[in-house]
CSV table of N, CA and C in Angstrom, one decimal:
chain,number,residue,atom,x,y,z
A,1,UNK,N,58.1,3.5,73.8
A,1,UNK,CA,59.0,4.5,74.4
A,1,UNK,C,60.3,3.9,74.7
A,2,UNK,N,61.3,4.8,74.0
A,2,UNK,CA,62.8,4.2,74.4
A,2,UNK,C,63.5,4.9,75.4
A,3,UNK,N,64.3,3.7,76.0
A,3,UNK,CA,65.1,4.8,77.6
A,3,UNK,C,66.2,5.4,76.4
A,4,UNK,N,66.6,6.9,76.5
A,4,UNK,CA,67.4,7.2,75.9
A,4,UNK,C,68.6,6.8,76.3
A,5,UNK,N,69.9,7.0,75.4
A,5,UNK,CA,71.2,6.8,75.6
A,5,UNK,C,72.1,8.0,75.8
A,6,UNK,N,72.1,7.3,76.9
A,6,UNK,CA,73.4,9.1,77.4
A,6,UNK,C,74.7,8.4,76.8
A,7,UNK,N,75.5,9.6,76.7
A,7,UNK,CA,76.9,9.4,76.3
A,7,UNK,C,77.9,10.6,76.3
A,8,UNK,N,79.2,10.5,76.2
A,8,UNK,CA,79.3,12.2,76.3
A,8,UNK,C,79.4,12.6,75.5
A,9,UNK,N,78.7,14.0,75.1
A,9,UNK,CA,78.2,14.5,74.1
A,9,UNK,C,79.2,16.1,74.3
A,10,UNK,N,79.6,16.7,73.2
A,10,UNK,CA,80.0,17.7,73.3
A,10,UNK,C,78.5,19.0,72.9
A,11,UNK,N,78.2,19.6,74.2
A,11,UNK,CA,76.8,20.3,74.1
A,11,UNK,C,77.4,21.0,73.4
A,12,UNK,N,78.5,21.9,73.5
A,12,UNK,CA,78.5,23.3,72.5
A,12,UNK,C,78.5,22.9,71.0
A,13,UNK,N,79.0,21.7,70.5
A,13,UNK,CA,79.1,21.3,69.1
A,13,UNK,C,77.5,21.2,68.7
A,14,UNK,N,76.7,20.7,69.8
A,14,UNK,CA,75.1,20.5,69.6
A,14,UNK,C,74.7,21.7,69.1
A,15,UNK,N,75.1,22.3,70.3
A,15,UNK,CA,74.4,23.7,69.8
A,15,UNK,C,74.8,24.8,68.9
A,16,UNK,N,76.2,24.4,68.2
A,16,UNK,CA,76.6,24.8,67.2
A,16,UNK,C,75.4,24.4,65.7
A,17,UNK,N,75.7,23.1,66.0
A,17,UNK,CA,74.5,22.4,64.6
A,17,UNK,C,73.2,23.0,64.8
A,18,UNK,N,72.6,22.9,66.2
A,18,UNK,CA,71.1,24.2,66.3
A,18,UNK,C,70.9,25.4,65.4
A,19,UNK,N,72.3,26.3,65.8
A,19,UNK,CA,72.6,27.5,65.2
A,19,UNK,C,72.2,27.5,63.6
A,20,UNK,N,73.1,26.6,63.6
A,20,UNK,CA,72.6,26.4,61.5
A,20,UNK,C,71.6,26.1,60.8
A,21,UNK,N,70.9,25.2,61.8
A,21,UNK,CA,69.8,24.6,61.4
A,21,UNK,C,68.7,26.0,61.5
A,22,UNK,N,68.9,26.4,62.4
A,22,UNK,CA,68.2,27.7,62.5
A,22,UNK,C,68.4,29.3,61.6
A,23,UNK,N,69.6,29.1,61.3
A,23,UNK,CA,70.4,30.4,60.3
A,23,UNK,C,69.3,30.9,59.6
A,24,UNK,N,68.5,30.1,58.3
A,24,UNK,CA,68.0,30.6,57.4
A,24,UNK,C,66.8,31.3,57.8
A,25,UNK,N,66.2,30.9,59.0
A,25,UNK,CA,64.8,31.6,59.5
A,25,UNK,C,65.5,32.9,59.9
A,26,UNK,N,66.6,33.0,61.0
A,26,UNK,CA,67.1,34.4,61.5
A,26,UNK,C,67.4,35.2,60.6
A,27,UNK,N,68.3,35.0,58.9
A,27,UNK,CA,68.3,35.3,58.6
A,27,UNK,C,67.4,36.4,57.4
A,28,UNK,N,66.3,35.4,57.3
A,28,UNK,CA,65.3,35.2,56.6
A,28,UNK,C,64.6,37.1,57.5
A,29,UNK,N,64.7,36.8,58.6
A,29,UNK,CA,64.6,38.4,59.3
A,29,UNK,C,65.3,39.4,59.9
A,30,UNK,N,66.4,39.3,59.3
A,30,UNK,CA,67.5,39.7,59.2
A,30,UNK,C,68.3,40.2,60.9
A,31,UNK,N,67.7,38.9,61.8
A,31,UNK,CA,67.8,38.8,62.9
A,31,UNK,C,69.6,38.1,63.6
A,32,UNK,N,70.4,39.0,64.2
A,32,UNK,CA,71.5,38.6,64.8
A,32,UNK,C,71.5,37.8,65.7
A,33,UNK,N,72.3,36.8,65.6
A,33,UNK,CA,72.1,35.9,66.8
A,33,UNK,C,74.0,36.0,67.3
A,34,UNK,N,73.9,36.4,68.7
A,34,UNK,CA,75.0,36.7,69.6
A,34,UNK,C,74.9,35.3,70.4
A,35,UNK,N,76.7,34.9,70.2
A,35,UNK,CA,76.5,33.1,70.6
A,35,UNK,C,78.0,33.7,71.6
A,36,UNK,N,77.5,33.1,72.5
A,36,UNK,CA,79.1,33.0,73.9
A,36,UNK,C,78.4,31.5,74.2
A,37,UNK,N,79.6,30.7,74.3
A,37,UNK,CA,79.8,29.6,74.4
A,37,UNK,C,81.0,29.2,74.9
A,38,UNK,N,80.9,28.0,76.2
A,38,UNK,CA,82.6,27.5,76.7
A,38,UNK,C,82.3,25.8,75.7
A,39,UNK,N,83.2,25.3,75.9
A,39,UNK,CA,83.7,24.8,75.3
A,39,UNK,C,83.3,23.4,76.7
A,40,UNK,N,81.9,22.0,76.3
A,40,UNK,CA,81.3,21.8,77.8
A,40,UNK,C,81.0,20.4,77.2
A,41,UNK,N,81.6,19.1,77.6
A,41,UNK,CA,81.3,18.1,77.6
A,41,UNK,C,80.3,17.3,78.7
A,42,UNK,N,79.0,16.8,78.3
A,42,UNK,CA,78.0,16.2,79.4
A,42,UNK,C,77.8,15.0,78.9
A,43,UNK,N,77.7,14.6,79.9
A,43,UNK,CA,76.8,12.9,79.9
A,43,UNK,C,75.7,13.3,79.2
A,44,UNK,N,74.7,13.1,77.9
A,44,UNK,CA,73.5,13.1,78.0
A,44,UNK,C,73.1,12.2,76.9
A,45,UNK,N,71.6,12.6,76.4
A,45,UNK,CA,71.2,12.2,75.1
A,45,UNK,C,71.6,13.6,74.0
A,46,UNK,N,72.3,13.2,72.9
A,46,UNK,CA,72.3,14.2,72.4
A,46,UNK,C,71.1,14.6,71.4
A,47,UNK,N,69.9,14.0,71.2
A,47,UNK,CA,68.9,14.1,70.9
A,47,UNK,C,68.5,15.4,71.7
A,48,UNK,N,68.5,15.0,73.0
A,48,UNK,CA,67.5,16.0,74.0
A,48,UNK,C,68.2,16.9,74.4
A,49,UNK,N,69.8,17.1,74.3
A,49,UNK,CA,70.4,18.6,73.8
A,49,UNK,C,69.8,19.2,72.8
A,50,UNK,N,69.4,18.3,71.8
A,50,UNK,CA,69.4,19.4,70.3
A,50,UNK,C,67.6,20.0,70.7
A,51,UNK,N,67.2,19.3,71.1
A,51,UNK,CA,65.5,19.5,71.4
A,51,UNK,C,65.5,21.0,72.2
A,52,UNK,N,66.5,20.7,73.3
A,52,UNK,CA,66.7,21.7,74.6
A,52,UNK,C,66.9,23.1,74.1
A,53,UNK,N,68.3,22.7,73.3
A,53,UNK,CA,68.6,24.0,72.6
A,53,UNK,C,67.7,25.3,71.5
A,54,UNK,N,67.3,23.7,70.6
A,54,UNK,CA,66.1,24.4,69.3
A,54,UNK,C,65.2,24.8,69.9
A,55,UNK,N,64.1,24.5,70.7
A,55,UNK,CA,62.8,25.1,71.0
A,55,UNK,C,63.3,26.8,71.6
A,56,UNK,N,63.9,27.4,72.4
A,56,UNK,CA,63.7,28.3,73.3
A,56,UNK,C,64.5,29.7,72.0
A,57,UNK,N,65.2,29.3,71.2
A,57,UNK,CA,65.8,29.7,70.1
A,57,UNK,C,65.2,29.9,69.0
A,58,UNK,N,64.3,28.7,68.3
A,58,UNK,CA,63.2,29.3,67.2
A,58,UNK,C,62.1,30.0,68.0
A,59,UNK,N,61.9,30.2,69.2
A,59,UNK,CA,60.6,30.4,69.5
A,59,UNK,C,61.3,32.4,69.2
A,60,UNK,N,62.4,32.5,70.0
A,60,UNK,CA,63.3,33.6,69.8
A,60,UNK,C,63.3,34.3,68.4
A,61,UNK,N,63.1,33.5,67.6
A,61,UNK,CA,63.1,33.9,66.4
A,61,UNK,C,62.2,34.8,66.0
A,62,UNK,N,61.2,33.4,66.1
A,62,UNK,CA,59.5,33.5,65.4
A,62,UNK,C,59.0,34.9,66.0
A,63,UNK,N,59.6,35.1,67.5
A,63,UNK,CA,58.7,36.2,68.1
A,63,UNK,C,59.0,37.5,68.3
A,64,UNK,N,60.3,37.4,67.9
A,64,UNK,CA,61.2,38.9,67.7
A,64,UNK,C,61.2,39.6,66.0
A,65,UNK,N,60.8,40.7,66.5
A,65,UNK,CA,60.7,41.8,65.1
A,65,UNK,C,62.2,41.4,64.5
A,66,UNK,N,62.0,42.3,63.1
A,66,UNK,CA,63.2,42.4,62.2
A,66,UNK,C,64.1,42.9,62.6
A,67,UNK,N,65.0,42.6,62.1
A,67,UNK,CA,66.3,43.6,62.7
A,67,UNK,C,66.8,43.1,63.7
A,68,UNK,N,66.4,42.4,64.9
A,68,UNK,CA,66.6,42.5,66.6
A,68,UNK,C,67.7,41.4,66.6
A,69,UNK,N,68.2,41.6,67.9
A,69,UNK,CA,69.4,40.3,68.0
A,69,UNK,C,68.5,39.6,69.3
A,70,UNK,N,69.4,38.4,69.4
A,70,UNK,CA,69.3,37.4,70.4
A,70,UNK,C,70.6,37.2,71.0
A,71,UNK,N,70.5,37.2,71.8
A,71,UNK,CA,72.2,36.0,72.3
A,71,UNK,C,71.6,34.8,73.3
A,72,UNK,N,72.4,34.1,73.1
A,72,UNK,CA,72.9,32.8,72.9
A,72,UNK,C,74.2,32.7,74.3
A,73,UNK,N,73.6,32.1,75.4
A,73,UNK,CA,74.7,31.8,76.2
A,73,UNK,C,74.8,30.2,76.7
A,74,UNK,N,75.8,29.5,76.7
A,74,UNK,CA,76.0,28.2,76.9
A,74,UNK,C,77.4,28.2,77.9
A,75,UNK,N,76.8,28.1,79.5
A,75,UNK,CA,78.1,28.0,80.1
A,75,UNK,C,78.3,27.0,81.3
A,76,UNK,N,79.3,26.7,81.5
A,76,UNK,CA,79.8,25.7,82.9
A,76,UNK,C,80.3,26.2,83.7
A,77,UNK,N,78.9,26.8,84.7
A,77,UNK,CA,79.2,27.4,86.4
A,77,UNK,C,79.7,26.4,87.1
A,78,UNK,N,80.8,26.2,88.0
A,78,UNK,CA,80.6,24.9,89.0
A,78,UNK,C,80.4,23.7,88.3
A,79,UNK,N,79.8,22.9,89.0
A,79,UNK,CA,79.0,21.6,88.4
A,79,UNK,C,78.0,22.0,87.5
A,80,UNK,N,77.6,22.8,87.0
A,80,UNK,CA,76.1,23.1,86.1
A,80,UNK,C,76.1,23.5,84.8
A,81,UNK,N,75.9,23.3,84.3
A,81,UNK,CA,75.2,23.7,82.9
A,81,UNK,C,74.2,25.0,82.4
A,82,UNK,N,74.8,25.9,82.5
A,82,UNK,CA,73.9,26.5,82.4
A,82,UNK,C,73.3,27.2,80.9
A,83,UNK,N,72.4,27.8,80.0
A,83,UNK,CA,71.9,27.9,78.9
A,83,UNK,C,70.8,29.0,78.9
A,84,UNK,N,71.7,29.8,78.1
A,84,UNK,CA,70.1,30.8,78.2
A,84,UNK,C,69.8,31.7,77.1
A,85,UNK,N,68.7,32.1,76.6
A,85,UNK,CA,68.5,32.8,75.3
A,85,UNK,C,67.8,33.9,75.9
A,86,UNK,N,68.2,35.1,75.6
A,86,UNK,CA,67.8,36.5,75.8
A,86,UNK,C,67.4,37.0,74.4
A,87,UNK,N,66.4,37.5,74.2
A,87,UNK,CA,65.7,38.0,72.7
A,87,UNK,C,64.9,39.5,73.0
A,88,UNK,N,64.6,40.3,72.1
A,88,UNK,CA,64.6,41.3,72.1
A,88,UNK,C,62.8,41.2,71.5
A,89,UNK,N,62.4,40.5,71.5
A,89,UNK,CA,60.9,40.1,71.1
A,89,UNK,C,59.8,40.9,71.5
A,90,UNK,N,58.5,40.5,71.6
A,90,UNK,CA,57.2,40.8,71.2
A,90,UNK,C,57.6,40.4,73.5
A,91,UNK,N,57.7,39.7,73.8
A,91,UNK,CA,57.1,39.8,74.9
A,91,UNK,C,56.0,38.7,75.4
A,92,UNK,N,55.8,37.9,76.9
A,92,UNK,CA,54.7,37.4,77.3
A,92,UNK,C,54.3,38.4,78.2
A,93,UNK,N,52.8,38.6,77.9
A,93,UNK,CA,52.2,39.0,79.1
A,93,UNK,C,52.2,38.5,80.6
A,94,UNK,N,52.5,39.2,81.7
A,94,UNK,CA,52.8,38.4,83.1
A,94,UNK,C,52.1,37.3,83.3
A,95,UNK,N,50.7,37.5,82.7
A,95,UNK,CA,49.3,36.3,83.4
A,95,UNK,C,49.6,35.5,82.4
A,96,UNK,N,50.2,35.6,81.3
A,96,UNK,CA,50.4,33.8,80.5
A,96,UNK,C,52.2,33.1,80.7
A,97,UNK,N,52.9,33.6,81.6
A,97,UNK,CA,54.0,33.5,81.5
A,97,UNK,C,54.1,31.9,82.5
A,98,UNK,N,53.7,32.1,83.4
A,98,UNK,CA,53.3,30.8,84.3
A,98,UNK,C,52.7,29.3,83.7
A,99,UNK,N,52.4,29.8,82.5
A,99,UNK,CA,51.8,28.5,81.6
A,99,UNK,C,52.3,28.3,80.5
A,100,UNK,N,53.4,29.4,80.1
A,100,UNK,CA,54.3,29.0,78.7
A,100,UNK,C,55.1,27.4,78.6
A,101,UNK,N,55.3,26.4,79.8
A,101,UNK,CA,55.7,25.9,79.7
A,101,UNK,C,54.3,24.0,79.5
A,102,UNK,N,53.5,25.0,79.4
A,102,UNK,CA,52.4,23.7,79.9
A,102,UNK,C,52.4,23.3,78.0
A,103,UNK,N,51.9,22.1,78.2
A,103,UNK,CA,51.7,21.1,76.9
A,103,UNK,C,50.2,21.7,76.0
A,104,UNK,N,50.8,22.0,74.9
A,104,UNK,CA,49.7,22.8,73.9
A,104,UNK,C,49.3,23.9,74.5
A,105,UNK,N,49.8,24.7,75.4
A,105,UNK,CA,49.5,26.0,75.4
A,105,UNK,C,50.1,27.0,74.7
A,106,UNK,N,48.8,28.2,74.0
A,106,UNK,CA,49.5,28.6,73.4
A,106,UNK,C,49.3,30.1,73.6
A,107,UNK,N,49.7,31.3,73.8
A,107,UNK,CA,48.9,32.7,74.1
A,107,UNK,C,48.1,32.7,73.2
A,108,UNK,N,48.3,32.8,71.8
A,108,UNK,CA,47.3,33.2,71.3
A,108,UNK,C,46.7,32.6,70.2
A,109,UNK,N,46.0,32.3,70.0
A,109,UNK,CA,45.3,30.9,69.4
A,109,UNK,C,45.7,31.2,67.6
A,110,UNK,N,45.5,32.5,67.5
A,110,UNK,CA,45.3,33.4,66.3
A,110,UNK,C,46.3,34.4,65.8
A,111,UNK,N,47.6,34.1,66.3
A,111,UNK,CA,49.4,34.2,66.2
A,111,UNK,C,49.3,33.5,64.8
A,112,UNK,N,49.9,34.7,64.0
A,112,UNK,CA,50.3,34.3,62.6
A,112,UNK,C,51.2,33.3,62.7
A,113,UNK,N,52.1,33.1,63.3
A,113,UNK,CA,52.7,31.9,63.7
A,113,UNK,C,52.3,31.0,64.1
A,114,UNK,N,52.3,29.9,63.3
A,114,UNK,CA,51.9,28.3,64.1
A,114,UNK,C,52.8,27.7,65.0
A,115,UNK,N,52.0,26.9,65.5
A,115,UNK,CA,52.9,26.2,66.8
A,115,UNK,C,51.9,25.3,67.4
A,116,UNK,N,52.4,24.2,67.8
A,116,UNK,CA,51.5,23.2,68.6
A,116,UNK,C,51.5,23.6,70.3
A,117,UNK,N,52.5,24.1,70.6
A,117,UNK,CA,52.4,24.5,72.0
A,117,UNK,C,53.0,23.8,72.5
A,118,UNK,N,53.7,22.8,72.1
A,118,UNK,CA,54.8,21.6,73.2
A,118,UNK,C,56.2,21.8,72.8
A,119,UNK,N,56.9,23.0,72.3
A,119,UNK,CA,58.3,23.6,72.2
A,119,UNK,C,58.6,23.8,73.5
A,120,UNK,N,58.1,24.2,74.6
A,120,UNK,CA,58.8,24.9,75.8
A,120,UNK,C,58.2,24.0,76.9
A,121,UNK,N,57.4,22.6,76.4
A,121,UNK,CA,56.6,21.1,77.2
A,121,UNK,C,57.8,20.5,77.3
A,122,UNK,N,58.0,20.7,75.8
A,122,UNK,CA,59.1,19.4,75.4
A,122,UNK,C,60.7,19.9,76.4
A,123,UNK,N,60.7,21.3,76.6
A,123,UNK,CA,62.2,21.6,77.3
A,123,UNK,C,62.2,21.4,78.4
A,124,UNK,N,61.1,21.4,79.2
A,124,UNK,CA,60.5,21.6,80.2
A,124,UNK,C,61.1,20.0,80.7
A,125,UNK,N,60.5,19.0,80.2
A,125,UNK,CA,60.2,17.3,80.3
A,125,UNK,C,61.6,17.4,80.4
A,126,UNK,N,62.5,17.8,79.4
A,126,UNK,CA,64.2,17.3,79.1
A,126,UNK,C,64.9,17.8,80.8
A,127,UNK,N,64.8,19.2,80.8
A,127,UNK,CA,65.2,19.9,81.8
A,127,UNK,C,64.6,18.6,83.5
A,128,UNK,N,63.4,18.3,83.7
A,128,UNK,CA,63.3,17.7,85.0
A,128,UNK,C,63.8,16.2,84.2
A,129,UNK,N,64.2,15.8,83.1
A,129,UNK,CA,64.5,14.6,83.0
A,129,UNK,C,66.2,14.5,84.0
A,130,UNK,N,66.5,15.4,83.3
A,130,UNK,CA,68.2,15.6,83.4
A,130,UNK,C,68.1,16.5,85.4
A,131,UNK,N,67.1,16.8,86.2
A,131,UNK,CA,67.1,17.6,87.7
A,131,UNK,C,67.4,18.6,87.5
A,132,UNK,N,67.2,19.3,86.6
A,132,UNK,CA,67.6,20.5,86.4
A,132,UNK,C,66.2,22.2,86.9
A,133,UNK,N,66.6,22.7,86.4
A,133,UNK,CA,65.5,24.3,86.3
A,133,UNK,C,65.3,24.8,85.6
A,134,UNK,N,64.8,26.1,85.1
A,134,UNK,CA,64.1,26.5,84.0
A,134,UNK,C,63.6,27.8,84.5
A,135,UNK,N,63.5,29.1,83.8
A,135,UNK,CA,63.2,30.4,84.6
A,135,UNK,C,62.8,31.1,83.6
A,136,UNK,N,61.8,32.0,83.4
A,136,UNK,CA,61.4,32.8,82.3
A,136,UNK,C,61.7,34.2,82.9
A,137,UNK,N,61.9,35.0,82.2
A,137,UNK,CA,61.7,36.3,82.9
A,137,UNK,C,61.1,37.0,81.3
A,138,UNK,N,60.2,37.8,81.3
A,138,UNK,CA,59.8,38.6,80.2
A,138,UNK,C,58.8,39.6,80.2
A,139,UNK,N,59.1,40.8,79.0
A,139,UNK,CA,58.3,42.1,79.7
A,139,UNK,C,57.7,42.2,78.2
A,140,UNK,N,56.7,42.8,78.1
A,140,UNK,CA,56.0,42.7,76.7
A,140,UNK,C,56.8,43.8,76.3
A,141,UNK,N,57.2,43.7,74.7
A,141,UNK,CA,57.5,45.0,73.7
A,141,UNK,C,58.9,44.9,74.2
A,142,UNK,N,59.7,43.7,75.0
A,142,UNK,CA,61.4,44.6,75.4
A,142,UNK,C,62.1,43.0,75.4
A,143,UNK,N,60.8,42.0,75.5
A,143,UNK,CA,61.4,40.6,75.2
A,143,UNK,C,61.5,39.6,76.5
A,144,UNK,N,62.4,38.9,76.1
A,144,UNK,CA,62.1,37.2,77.2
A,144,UNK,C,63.6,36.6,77.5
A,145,UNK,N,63.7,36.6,78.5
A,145,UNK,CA,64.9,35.5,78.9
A,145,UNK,C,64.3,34.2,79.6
A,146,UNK,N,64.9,33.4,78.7
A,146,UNK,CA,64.9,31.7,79.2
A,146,UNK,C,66.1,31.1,80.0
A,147,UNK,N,66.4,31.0,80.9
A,147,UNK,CA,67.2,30.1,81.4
A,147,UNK,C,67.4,29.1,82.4
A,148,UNK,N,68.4,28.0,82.0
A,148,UNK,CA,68.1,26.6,81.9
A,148,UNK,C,69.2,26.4,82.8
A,149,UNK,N,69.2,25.5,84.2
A,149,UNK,CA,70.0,25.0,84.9
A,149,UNK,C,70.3,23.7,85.0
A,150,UNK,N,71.3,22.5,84.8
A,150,UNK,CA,70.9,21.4,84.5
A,150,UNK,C,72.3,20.5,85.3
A,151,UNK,N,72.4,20.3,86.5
A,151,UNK,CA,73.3,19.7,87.2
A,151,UNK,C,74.4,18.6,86.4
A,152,UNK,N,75.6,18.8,86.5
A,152,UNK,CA,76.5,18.1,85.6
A,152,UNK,C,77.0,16.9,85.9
A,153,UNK,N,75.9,16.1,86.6
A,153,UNK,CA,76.6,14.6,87.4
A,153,UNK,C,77.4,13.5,86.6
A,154,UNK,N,78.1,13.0,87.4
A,154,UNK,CA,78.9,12.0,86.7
A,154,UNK,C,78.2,10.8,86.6
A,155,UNK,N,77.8,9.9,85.9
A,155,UNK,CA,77.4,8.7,85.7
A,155,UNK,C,78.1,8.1,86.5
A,156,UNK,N,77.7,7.3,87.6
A,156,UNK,CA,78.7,6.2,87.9
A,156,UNK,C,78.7,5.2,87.2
């Protein structure tokens, strides 16, 4: 295991490169993705931006019908960071929503979609790496908001 290397990283450029990396799947279902973005320099690893960003975003993808949009918010409240993806999706049920974040959990075992279950472990891990928060809100059949609070401290 390596201690990562923070440095300052331009997050919205990160999450720019996510975007594309992701394009051909959204597109692939002819899914809109609505991006508001400031313009937000952090101390971090830029690895564990691009981790932070991709998982809550393909999962957006994978789980939202044709047609549907997402957006995409990346902003600097105060000292904070804040990040969040609203999707128009399939929905978690209330009783598995408490465990979307746990390691290899998965709702449904038998989801045409594969997944190992550690996309939203792995955000989870970054977010308390960096003292941050994390909040689901989601209603079945109308979709899921994810968002991510992540305090903007200065390195001494």
């Amino acid at each position: 295991y390596q201690e990562s290397k923070r440095i300052n990283v331009r997050v919205d450029v990160k999450l720019k490169e996510v975007l594309e990396t992701l394009k051909p799947l959204a597109d692939a279902k002819n899914i809109i993705i609505d991006v508001d973005l400031h313009t937000i320099s952090f101390v971090s690893d830029p690895l564990d931006m691009i981790k932070l960003f991709k998982n809550p975003i393909e999962n957006a993808i994978k789980y939202s019908p044709e047609k549907s949009k997402i957006h995409v918010q990346l902003h600097q409240i105060d000292q904070t960071l804040m990040f969040q993806v609203i999707d128009e999706g399939y929905g978690i049920p209330e009783q598995f929503q408490p465990r979307v974040f746990e390691r290899f959990y998965r709702i449904e075992k038998d989801r045409i979609q594969g997944g190992t279950g550690l996309g939203l472990a792995i955000v989870k891990h970054i977010v308390l790496k960096y003292d941050g928060s994390y909040s689901l809100s989601s209603t079945p059949n109308e979709g899921t908001s994810i968002t991510i609070h992540i305090p903007m401290k200065k390195i001494k």
